PDB file of C-alpha atoms in Angstrom:
ATOM      1  CA  MET B   1       0.000   0.000   0.000  1.00 64.00           C
ATOM      2  CA  LYS B   2       1.323   3.443  -0.933  1.00 82.00           C
ATOM      3  CA  LYS B   3       2.151   5.742   1.952  1.00 89.00           C
ATOM      4  CA  PRO B   4       0.091   8.951   2.029  1.00 92.00           C
ATOM      5  CA  PHE B   5       1.845  12.258   1.382  1.00 94.00           C
ATOM      6  CA  LYS B   6       2.785  14.083   4.580  1.00 95.00           C
ATOM      7  CA  ASP B   7       5.408  16.599   3.393  1.00 95.00           C
ATOM      8  CA  PHE B   8       5.551  19.424   0.875  1.00 95.00           C
ATOM      9  CA  ASP B   9       8.691  21.171  -0.378  1.00 91.00           C
ATOM     10  CA  LEU B  10       8.835  24.890  -1.042  1.00 90.00           C
ATOM     11  CA  PRO B  11      10.543  25.505  -4.381  1.00 84.00           C
ATOM     12  CA  LYS B  12      13.926  27.214  -4.256  1.00 79.00           C
ATOM     13  CA  HIS B  13      13.132  29.620  -7.101  1.00 79.00           C
ATOM     14  CA  HIS B  14       9.544  30.580  -6.359  1.00 85.00           C
ATOM     15  CA  LEU B  15       9.696  34.394  -6.597  1.00 82.00           C
ATOM     16  CA  THR B  16      13.288  35.161  -7.523  1.00 71.00           C
ATOM     17  CA  ALA B  17      12.560  37.432 -10.509  1.00 66.00           C
ATOM     18  CA  GLU B  18       9.777  39.506  -8.982  1.00 71.00           C
ATOM     19  CA  ARG B  19       9.531  43.092  -7.722  1.00 87.00           C
ATOM     20  CA  HIS B  20       9.242  42.660  -3.966  1.00 92.00           C
ATOM     21  CA  TYR B  21       7.196  44.702  -1.497  1.00 94.00           C
ATOM     22  CA  VAL B  22       8.972  47.426   0.467  1.00 93.00           C
ATOM     23  CA  PRO B  23       7.246  49.216   3.393  1.00 93.00           C
ATOM     24  CA  PRO B  24       6.461  52.863   2.656  1.00 93.00           C
ATOM     25  CA  LYS B  25       8.821  55.656   3.604  1.00 92.00           C
ATOM     26  CA  ALA B  26       8.159  57.259   6.978  1.00 91.00           C
ATOM     27  CA  ARG B  27       6.594  60.734   6.810  1.00 92.00           C
ATOM     28  CA  ARG B  28       6.006  61.804  10.419  1.00 93.00           C
ATOM     29  CA  SER B  29       9.047  63.141  12.258  1.00 93.00           C
ATOM     30  CA  SER B  30       8.400  60.845  15.229  1.00 91.00           C
ATOM     31  CA  GLU B  31       8.301  57.782  12.983  1.00 92.00           C
ATOM     32  CA  ILE B  32      11.409  58.884  11.084  1.00 93.00           C
ATOM     33  CA  GLU B  33      13.261  59.210  14.387  1.00 93.00           C
ATOM     34  CA  ARG B  34      11.963  55.864  15.654  1.00 92.00           C
ATOM     35  CA  ARG B  35      13.038  54.027  12.528  1.00 93.00           C
ATOM     36  CA  HIS B  36      16.451  55.639  12.645  1.00 91.00           C
ATOM     37  CA  GLU B  37      17.112  53.744  15.878  1.00 90.00           C
ATOM     38  CA  LEU B  38      15.803  50.377  14.668  1.00 93.00           C
ATOM     39  CA  PRO B  39      17.844  47.493  13.239  1.00 94.00           C
ATOM     40  CA  THR B  40      17.399  46.657   9.561  1.00 91.00           C
ATOM     41  CA  GLY B  41      14.365  44.460   8.995  1.00 93.00           C
ATOM     42  CA  THR B  42      12.347  45.648  11.982  1.00 95.00           C
ATOM     43  CA  VAL B  43       9.762  47.631  10.015  1.00 95.00           C
ATOM     44  CA  LEU B  44       9.111  44.747   7.622  1.00 96.00           C
ATOM     45  CA  ALA B  45       8.771  42.380  10.603  1.00 96.00           C
ATOM     46  CA  GLU B  46       6.260  44.776  12.187  1.00 96.00           C
ATOM     47  CA  HIS B  47       4.248  44.830   8.983  1.00 97.00           C
ATOM     48  CA  GLN B  48       4.328  41.038   8.812  1.00 97.00           C
ATOM     49  CA  THR B  49       3.010  40.706  12.367  1.00 97.00           C
ATOM     50  CA  GLY B  50       0.257  43.227  11.692  1.00 96.00           C
ATOM     51  CA  GLY B  51      -0.683  41.460   8.480  1.00 97.00           C
ATOM     52  CA  LEU B  52      -0.991  38.112  10.190  1.00 97.00           C
ATOM     53  CA  ALA B  53      -3.212  39.705  12.824  1.00 97.00           C
ATOM     54  CA  ILE B  54      -5.404  41.149  10.061  1.00 97.00           C
ATOM     55  CA  ALA B  55      -5.701  37.799   8.292  1.00 97.00           C
ATOM     56  CA  SER B  56      -6.536  36.082  11.576  1.00 96.00           C
ATOM     57  CA  TYR B  57      -9.284  38.611  12.294  1.00 96.00           C
ATOM     58  CA  VAL B  58     -10.795  38.424   8.824  1.00 97.00           C
ATOM     59  CA  LEU B  59     -10.918  34.629   8.816  1.00 96.00           C
ATOM     60  CA  ASP B  60     -12.471  34.651  12.281  1.00 95.00           C
ATOM     61  CA  VAL B  61     -15.369  36.884  11.312  1.00 95.00           C
ATOM     62  CA  VAL B  62     -16.252  36.225   7.664  1.00 96.00           C
ATOM     63  CA  GLU B  63     -19.033  33.782   6.905  1.00 94.00           C
ATOM     64  CA  GLY B  64     -20.363  32.081   3.823  1.00 94.00           C
ATOM     65  CA  GLU B  65     -18.687  30.067   1.114  1.00 93.00           C
ATOM     66  CA  THR B  66     -17.936  33.034  -1.151  1.00 96.00           C
ATOM     67  CA  ASN B  67     -16.292  35.143   1.549  1.00 96.00           C
ATOM     68  CA  ARG B  68     -14.349  32.304   3.117  1.00 95.00           C
ATOM     69  CA  GLY B  69     -13.243  30.975  -0.258  1.00 94.00           C
ATOM     70  CA  TYR B  70     -11.922  34.372  -1.348  1.00 96.00           C
ATOM     71  CA  ALA B  71     -10.130  34.967   1.958  1.00 97.00           C
ATOM     72  CA  ALA B  72      -8.629  31.476   2.044  1.00 96.00           C
ATOM     73  CA  LYS B  73      -7.279  31.778  -1.500  1.00 95.00           C
ATOM     74  CA  LEU B  74      -5.863  35.264  -0.963  1.00 97.00           C
ATOM     75  CA  PHE B  75      -4.316  34.588   2.433  1.00 97.00           C
ATOM     76  CA  GLY B  76      -3.108  31.159   1.350  1.00 97.00           C
ATOM     77  CA  ALA B  77      -1.133  32.768  -1.476  1.00 97.00           C
ATOM     78  CA  SER B  78       0.155  35.402   0.947  1.00 97.00           C
ATOM     79  CA  ALA B  79       1.182  32.671   3.377  1.00 97.00           C
ATOM     80  CA  VAL B  80       3.246  30.581   0.972  1.00 96.00           C
ATOM     81  CA  ASN B  81       4.965  33.702  -0.348  1.00 95.00           C
ATOM     82  CA  THR B  82       5.685  34.888   3.195  1.00 95.00           C
ATOM     83  CA  ALA B  83       7.030  31.427   4.009  1.00 94.00           C
ATOM     84  CA  TRP B  84       9.292  31.549   0.984  1.00 92.00           C
ATOM     85  CA  TYR B  85      10.668  34.922   2.078  1.00 91.00           C
ATOM     86  CA  GLY B  86      11.375  33.694   5.602  1.00 88.00           C
ATOM     87  CA  TYR B  87      12.286  30.054   5.051  1.00 87.00           C
ATOM     88  CA  GLY B  88      12.806  29.270   1.387  1.00 74.00           C
ATOM     89  CA  ARG B  89      14.559  32.287  -0.055  1.00 75.00           C
ATOM     90  CA  PHE B  90      17.888  32.136   1.754  1.00 67.00           C
ATOM     91  CA  SER B  91      17.812  28.638   3.201  1.00 65.00           C
ATOM     92  CA  ASP B  92      20.989  26.620   2.646  1.00 63.00           C
ATOM     93  CA  VAL B  93      19.295  23.251   3.137  1.00 63.00           C
ATOM     94  CA  MET B  94      18.489  20.889   0.281  1.00 63.00           C
ATOM     95  CA  ARG B  95      14.799  20.586   1.185  1.00 74.00           C
ATOM     96  CA  ARG B  96      12.560  23.394   2.421  1.00 86.00           C
ATOM     97  CA  ARG B  97      10.046  21.025   3.913  1.00 91.00           C
ATOM     98  CA  LEU B  98       6.570  21.859   5.201  1.00 95.00           C
ATOM     99  CA  LYS B  99       4.070  19.480   6.772  1.00 95.00           C
ATOM    100  CA  LEU B 100       0.908  18.933   4.764  1.00 96.00           C
ATOM    101  CA  PRO B 101      -2.414  19.050   6.611  1.00 93.00           C
ATOM    102  CA  TYR B 102      -3.266  15.441   7.367  1.00 92.00           C
ATOM    103  CA  MET B 103      -6.908  15.062   6.375  1.00 89.00           C
ATOM    104  CA  ALA B 104      -7.064  11.282   6.312  1.00 84.00           C
ATOM    105  CA  ASP B 105      -8.800   9.603   9.264  1.00 78.00           C
ATOM    106  CA  LEU B 106      -9.985  12.849  10.857  1.00 79.00           C
ATOM    107  CA  PRO B 107     -12.351  12.415  13.817  1.00 77.00           C
ATOM    108  CA  GLU B 108     -16.014  13.095  13.096  1.00 73.00           C
ATOM    109  CA  ASP B 109     -16.087  16.091  15.451  1.00 72.00           C
ATOM    110  CA  TYR B 110     -13.023  17.724  13.891  1.00 77.00           C
ATOM    111  CA  ASP B 111     -13.635  21.444  13.340  1.00 79.00           C
ATOM    112  CA  ALA B 112     -11.301  22.612  10.553  1.00 81.00           C
ATOM    113  CA  ASP B 113     -12.227  26.301  10.944  1.00 83.00           C
ATOM    114  CA  ARG B 114     -11.500  26.254  14.662  1.00 85.00           C
ATOM    115  CA  ALA B 115      -8.172  24.473  14.162  1.00 89.00           C
ATOM    116  CA  LEU B 116      -7.140  26.982  11.505  1.00 91.00           C
ATOM    117  CA  SER B 117      -8.146  29.853  13.787  1.00 90.00           C
ATOM    118  CA  TYR B 118      -5.954  28.482  16.595  1.00 92.00           C
ATOM    119  CA  ASP B 119      -3.037  27.984  14.209  1.00 94.00           C
ATOM    120  CA  LEU B 120      -3.284  31.546  12.935  1.00 95.00           C
ATOM    121  CA  ARG B 121      -3.371  32.991  16.447  1.00 94.00           C
ATOM    122  CA  ASP B 122      -0.288  30.974  17.349  1.00 96.00           C
ATOM    123  CA  THR B 123       1.406  32.280  14.221  1.00 97.00           C
ATOM    124  CA  VAL B 124       0.629  35.886  15.181  1.00 97.00           C
ATOM    125  CA  GLN B 125       2.324  35.259  18.533  1.00 96.00           C
ATOM    126  CA  MET B 126       5.350  33.719  16.807  1.00 97.00           C
ATOM    127  CA  ALA B 127       5.588  36.717  14.479  1.00 97.00           C
ATOM    128  CA  ASP B 128       5.376  39.122  17.420  1.00 96.00           C
ATOM    129  CA  HIS B 129       8.148  37.206  19.181  1.00 96.00           C
ATOM    130  CA  PHE B 130      10.298  37.310  16.047  1.00 96.00           C
ATOM    131  CA  THR B 131       9.756  41.069  15.717  1.00 96.00           C
ATOM    132  CA  GLY B 132      10.898  41.507  19.310  1.00 95.00           C
ATOM    133  CA  LEU B 133      14.097  39.565  18.638  1.00 95.00           C
ATOM    134  CA  VAL B 134      14.856  41.715  15.603  1.00 95.00           C
ATOM    135  CA  THR B 135      14.067  44.976  17.393  1.00 93.00           C
ATOM    136  CA  ASP B 136      16.174  44.129  20.456  1.00 91.00           C
ATOM    137  CA  ARG B 137      19.066  42.699  18.404  1.00 89.00           C
ATOM    138  CA  LYS B 138      18.864  39.455  20.357  1.00 88.00           C
ATOM    139  CA  ALA B 139      20.389  36.119  19.433  1.00 87.00           C
ATOM    140  CA  GLY B 140      18.269  33.566  17.649  1.00 90.00           C
ATOM    141  CA  VAL B 141      16.840  35.768  14.895  1.00 92.00           C
ATOM    142  CA  ALA B 142      17.825  33.396  12.083  1.00 90.00           C
ATOM    143  CA  LYS B 143      16.399  30.360  13.871  1.00 91.00           C
ATOM    144  CA  ALA B 144      13.184  32.199  14.721  1.00 94.00           C
ATOM    145  CA  ARG B 145      12.833  33.381  11.111  1.00 92.00           C
ATOM    146  CA  VAL B 146      12.996  29.800   9.848  1.00 91.00           C
ATOM    147  CA  ALA B 147      10.522  28.558  12.472  1.00 93.00           C
ATOM    148  CA  LEU B 148       8.103  31.356  11.652  1.00 95.00           C
ATOM    149  CA  GLY B 149       8.478  30.745   7.920  1.00 94.00           C
ATOM    150  CA  ARG B 150       7.628  27.082   8.353  1.00 94.00           C
ATOM    151  CA  GLN B 151       4.632  27.860  10.530  1.00 96.00           C
ATOM    152  CA  VAL B 152       3.284  30.453   8.100  1.00 97.00           C
ATOM    153  CA  GLY B 153       3.798  28.065   5.190  1.00 96.00           C
ATOM    154  CA  GLU B 154       1.901  25.279   6.914  1.00 96.00           C
ATOM    155  CA  VAL B 155      -0.966  27.668   7.657  1.00 97.00           C
ATOM    156  CA  GLY B 156      -0.974  28.440   3.938  1.00 97.00           C
ATOM    157  CA  LEU B 157      -1.264  24.764   3.060  1.00 96.00           C
ATOM    158  CA  SER B 158      -4.192  24.482   5.476  1.00 95.00           C
ATOM    159  CA  LEU B 159      -5.837  27.460   3.771  1.00 96.00           C
ATOM    160  CA  ALA B 160      -5.462  25.653   0.443  1.00 95.00           C
ATOM    161  CA  CYS B 161      -7.722  22.934   1.859  1.00 92.00           C
ATOM    162  CA  VAL B 162     -10.531  25.184   3.094  1.00 91.00           C
ATOM    163  CA  GLY B 163     -13.782  23.759   1.759  1.00 84.00           C
ATOM    164  CA  MET B 164     -12.176  20.474   0.726  1.00 82.00           C
ATOM    165  CA  LYS B 165     -14.264  17.444   1.692  1.00 74.00           C
ATOM    166  CA  PRO B 166     -12.688  14.238   0.366  1.00 65.00           C
ATOM    167  CA  PRO B 167     -15.057  11.244   0.331  1.00 64.00           C
ATOM    168  CA  SER B 168     -14.821   9.351   3.605  1.00 66.00           C
ATOM    169  CA  PHE B 169     -14.376   6.072   1.744  1.00 65.00           C
ATOM    170  CA  ASP B 170     -11.197   7.223  -0.029  1.00 82.00           C
ATOM    171  CA  THR B 171      -7.888   5.743   1.072  1.00 89.00           C
ATOM    172  CA  PRO B 172      -5.461   7.893   3.093  1.00 90.00           C
ATOM    173  CA  PHE B 173      -3.192   7.961   0.041  1.00 91.00           C
ATOM    174  CA  ALA B 174      -5.992   9.289  -2.196  1.00 90.00           C
ATOM    175  CA  ILE B 175      -7.026  11.917   0.337  1.00 91.00           C
ATOM    176  CA  GLN B 176      -3.483  13.151   0.892  1.00 92.00           C
ATOM    177  CA  THR B 177      -2.913  13.213  -2.841  1.00 93.00           C
ATOM    178  CA  CYS B 178      -5.819  15.686  -3.049  1.00 92.00           C
ATOM    179  CA  VAL B 179      -4.195  17.743  -0.288  1.00 93.00           C
ATOM    180  CA  ARG B 180      -0.862  17.786  -2.101  1.00 95.00           C
ATOM    181  CA  GLU B 181      -2.496  18.769  -5.385  1.00 95.00           C
ATOM    182  CA  ALA B 182      -4.312  21.631  -3.627  1.00 95.00           C
ATOM    183  CA  SER B 183      -0.957  22.802  -2.244  1.00 96.00           C
ATOM    184  CA  LEU B 184       0.659  22.702  -5.684  1.00 95.00           C
ATOM    185  CA  GLN B 185      -2.291  24.647  -7.086  1.00 96.00           C
ATOM    186  CA  LEU B 186      -1.845  27.242  -4.338  1.00 96.00           C
ATOM    187  CA  MET B 187       1.769  27.814  -5.398  1.00 95.00           C
ATOM    188  CA  ASN B 188       0.566  28.388  -8.964  1.00 94.00           C
ATOM    189  CA  GLU B 189      -2.151  30.755  -7.745  1.00 95.00           C
ATOM    190  CA  ALA B 190       0.413  32.705  -5.715  1.00 95.00           C
ATOM    191  CA  GLN B 191       2.451  33.284  -8.858  1.00 92.00           C
ATOM    192  CA  ALA B 192      -0.625  34.175 -10.905  1.00 93.00           C
ATOM    193  CA  LEU B 193      -1.732  36.704  -8.287  1.00 94.00           C
ATOM    194  CA  THR B 194       1.777  38.161  -8.274  1.00 93.00           C
ATOM    195  CA  ALA B 195       1.515  38.795 -12.006  1.00 92.00           C
ATOM    196  CA  GLU B 196      -1.953  40.299 -11.541  1.00 94.00           C
ATOM    197  CA  ILE B 197      -1.237  42.807  -8.766  1.00 95.00           C
ATOM    198  CA  GLY B 198       2.424  43.608  -9.516  1.00 93.00           C
ATOM    199  CA  THR B 199       4.178  42.341  -6.376  1.00 94.00           C
ATOM    200  CA  PRO B 200       4.048  38.973  -4.597  1.00 95.00           C
ATOM    201  CA  PRO B 201       1.147  39.069  -2.107  1.00 96.00           C
ATOM    202  CA  SER B 202       2.455  38.712   1.433  1.00 96.00           C
ATOM    203  CA  PHE B 203       1.168  39.359   4.935  1.00 97.00           C
ATOM    204  CA  ALA B 204       3.497  42.352   5.256  1.00 97.00           C
ATOM    205  CA  GLN B 205       1.367  44.224   2.700  1.00 97.00           C
ATOM    206  CA  LEU B 206      -1.921  43.955   4.582  1.00 97.00           C
ATOM    207  CA  PRO B 207      -1.414  46.804   7.136  1.00 96.00           C
ATOM    208  CA  ASP B 208      -0.356  49.187   4.338  1.00 95.00           C
ATOM    209  CA  VAL B 209      -3.484  50.692   2.772  1.00 94.00           C
ATOM    210  CA  ASP B 210      -1.533  51.708  -0.340  1.00 94.00           C
ATOM    211  CA  SER B 211       0.089  48.333  -1.024  1.00 96.00           C
ATOM    212  CA  ASP B 212      -0.736  46.395  -4.165  1.00 96.00           C
ATOM    213  CA  LEU B 213      -2.445  43.687  -2.101  1.00 97.00           C
ATOM    214  CA  SER B 214      -4.573  46.154  -0.144  1.00 97.00           C
ATOM    215  CA  LEU B 215      -5.717  47.831  -3.349  1.00 97.00           C
ATOM    216  CA  HIS B 216      -6.529  44.430  -4.848  1.00 98.00           C
ATOM    217  CA  ILE B 217      -8.692  43.519  -1.841  1.00 98.00           C
ATOM    218  CA  ARG B 218     -10.620  46.784  -1.969  1.00 96.00           C
ATOM    219  CA  ARG B 219     -11.216  46.381  -5.688  1.00 97.00           C
ATOM    220  CA  THR B 220     -12.154  42.704  -5.870  1.00 98.00           C
ATOM    221  CA  ALA B 221     -13.223  41.355  -2.456  1.00 98.00           C
ATOM    222  CA  PRO B 222     -16.802  40.255  -1.796  1.00 98.00           C
ATOM    223  CA  ASN B 223     -18.606  42.518   0.628  1.00 98.00           C
ATOM    224  CA  GLY B 224     -18.000  40.400   3.718  1.00 98.00           C
ATOM    225  CA  VAL B 225     -14.236  40.322   3.227  1.00 98.00           C
ATOM    226  CA  TYR B 226     -14.158  43.982   2.203  1.00 98.00           C
ATOM    227  CA  GLN B 227     -15.868  45.067   5.429  1.00 97.00           C
ATOM    228  CA  ALA B 228     -13.846  42.716   7.655  1.00 97.00           C
ATOM    229  CA  TYR B 229     -10.613  43.989   6.157  1.00 97.00           C
ATOM    230  CA  ALA B 230     -11.697  47.609   6.640  1.00 96.00           C
ATOM    231  CA  ASP B 231     -12.545  46.853  10.291  1.00 96.00           C
ATOM    232  CA  ALA B 232      -9.210  45.116  10.809  1.00 96.00           C
ATOM    233  CA  LEU B 233      -7.320  48.101   9.408  1.00 94.00           C
ATOM    234  CA  ASP B 234      -8.871  50.258  12.136  1.00 91.00           C
ATOM    235  CA  ASN B 235      -6.942  48.186  14.676  1.00 87.00           C
ATOM    236  CA  PHE B 236      -3.833  47.004  12.804  1.00 86.00           C
ATOM    237  CA  ARG B 237      -3.048  49.661  10.206  1.00 78.00           C
ATOM    238  CA  ILE B 238       0.560  50.889  10.449  1.00 81.00           C
ATOM    239  CA  GLU B 239       0.882  54.643  10.215  1.00 77.00           C
ATOM    240  CA  VAL B 240       3.901  56.196   8.562  1.00 79.00           C
TER     241      VAL B 240
END
């Protein structure tokens, strides 16, 4: 019997030729002074943490297949790109391995939405911890970046499976093959969305109201996602 797929490898050359997102220039004198004292990478890490918090909020509050499908696809693409930036882009290992969601033999009372919500909240905490390490110039930044990248990537693979309901009579191998194919499709969708909006969608763009991803959401999102994102920006928008 074939063993079901449990791992997924990030490609080494996922976004290497793209124009990458850069946080906007500070405008207020207080913010200019604050940034002057910060280590390189802190502002991007702050944006990433805020973006994860926004995604977590939106996915917690939106309802309905259309809203949840749009949010899952958009944030899934943002997740695998963010994972590539943190884990895949500069990694010197041969395999940039992520764990696939294991959907075979799930208990009958398994609540996929609740599990995803918990995972996202944990990821926000990891991102906040990583930002603190960068800001305070503490040891362990590289290790924490890899751990966060893996976690974000695995959340992305879970988002790729939102709405998936494999037949209960399928074998574990068949079910996990569907999961792997959904993950491969997500990587393709991430690249397609990059071509559409101009920069690779990533969580760091979400707190910036002028980013390509933010503009894309406001132009194309269904009403439920549009309103949830607007509400989240009230709490997590980063002023410059």
